[in-house]
Each structure stands twice: as C-alpha cells, then as structure tokens.
C-alpha atoms as one frame of an Amber mdcrd trajectory, in Angstrom:
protein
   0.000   0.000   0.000   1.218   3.522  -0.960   2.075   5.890   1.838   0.508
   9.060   1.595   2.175  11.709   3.994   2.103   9.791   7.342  -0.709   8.115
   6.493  -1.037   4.908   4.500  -3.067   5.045   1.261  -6.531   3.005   1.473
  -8.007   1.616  -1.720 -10.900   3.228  -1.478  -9.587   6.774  -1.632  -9.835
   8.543  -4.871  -8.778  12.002  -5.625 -11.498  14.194  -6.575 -11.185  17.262
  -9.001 -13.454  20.732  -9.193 -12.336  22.594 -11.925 -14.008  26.094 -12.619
 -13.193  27.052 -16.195 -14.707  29.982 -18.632 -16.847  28.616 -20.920 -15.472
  28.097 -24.679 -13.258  25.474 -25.082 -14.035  22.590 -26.698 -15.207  18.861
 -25.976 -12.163  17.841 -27.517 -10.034  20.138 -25.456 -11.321  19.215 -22.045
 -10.988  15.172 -23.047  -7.646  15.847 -23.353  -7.304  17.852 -20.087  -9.141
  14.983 -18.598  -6.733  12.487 -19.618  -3.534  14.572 -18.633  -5.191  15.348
 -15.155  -5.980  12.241 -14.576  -2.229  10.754 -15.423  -0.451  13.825 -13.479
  -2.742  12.695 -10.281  -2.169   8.746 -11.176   1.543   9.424 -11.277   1.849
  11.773  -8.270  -0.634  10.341  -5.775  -0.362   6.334  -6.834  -3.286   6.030
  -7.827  -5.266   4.431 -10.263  -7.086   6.375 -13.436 -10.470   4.592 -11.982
  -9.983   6.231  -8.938  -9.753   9.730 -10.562 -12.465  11.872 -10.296 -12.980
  15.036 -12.197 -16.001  17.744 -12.183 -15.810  20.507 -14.671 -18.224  23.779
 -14.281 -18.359  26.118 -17.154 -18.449  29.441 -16.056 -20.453  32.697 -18.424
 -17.616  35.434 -18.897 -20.513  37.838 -17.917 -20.357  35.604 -14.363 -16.620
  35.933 -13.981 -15.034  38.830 -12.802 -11.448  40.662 -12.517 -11.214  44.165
 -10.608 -14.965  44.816 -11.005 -15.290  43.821 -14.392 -16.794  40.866 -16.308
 -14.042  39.034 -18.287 -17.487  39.320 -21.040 -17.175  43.125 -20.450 -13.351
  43.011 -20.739 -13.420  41.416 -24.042 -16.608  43.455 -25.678 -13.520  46.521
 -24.697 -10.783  45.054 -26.320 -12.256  42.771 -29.231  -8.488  41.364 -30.149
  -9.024  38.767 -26.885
C-alpha cells in the first residue's frame, strides 16, 4: 500500500477534481485535459485512473469577474481577446 504523507493510502480513496473554467473550449479540449489530469494525479498520488475523479463547471464570462469587471465586459472593450 502507498504511503501518503504519514498516512497509508486506502483503496478506497480517490482524488477528486473541481475545476471552474470559462466557458469556450471545446469537448475535444477538455478530453484531453481529462486524460492529462488524470495521469499527473495517477503518477503523483499512486493512484489508479479509476480512482480519478474530475467535475468541470463552465463558467459565463458575464459571471466571472477581474477588478470589477466581467471578463465578457473586458473582451466586448478590447475585441483582439
């Protein structure tokens, strides 16, 4: 059984993901993000790619914000983002 800190690994465990990410990229994209998340965690944690959980929320740019401004907002001002 892998150690995990002080504490030894159970089989059971499985490392669980939220991602928050602005809406726009594709299906395509996130498989692959899926699949290199999922191997970084496999490879640094010891566990298994069934074990590997991930949870993706889309987020509206006109419900994301940076110093009081939308990131929709932000790119309506400067149309070259």
């Amino acid at each position: 059984m892998r150690q995990c800190g002080t504490h030894p690994r159970r089989e059971n465990e499985m490392p669980i993901v939220d991602m928050k990410m602005l809406e726009g990229f594709s299906q395509d994209q996130k498989e692959a993000m899926y699949a290199e998340v999922t191997d970084a965690l496999c490879r640094t944690l010891g566990c298994r790619p069934d074990q590997v959980r991930i949870m993706v929320s889309d987020l509206a740019t006109g419900d994301f914000a940076i110093a009081g401004k939308s990131v929709a907002a932000m790119r309506k001002a400067s149309p070259s983002s």
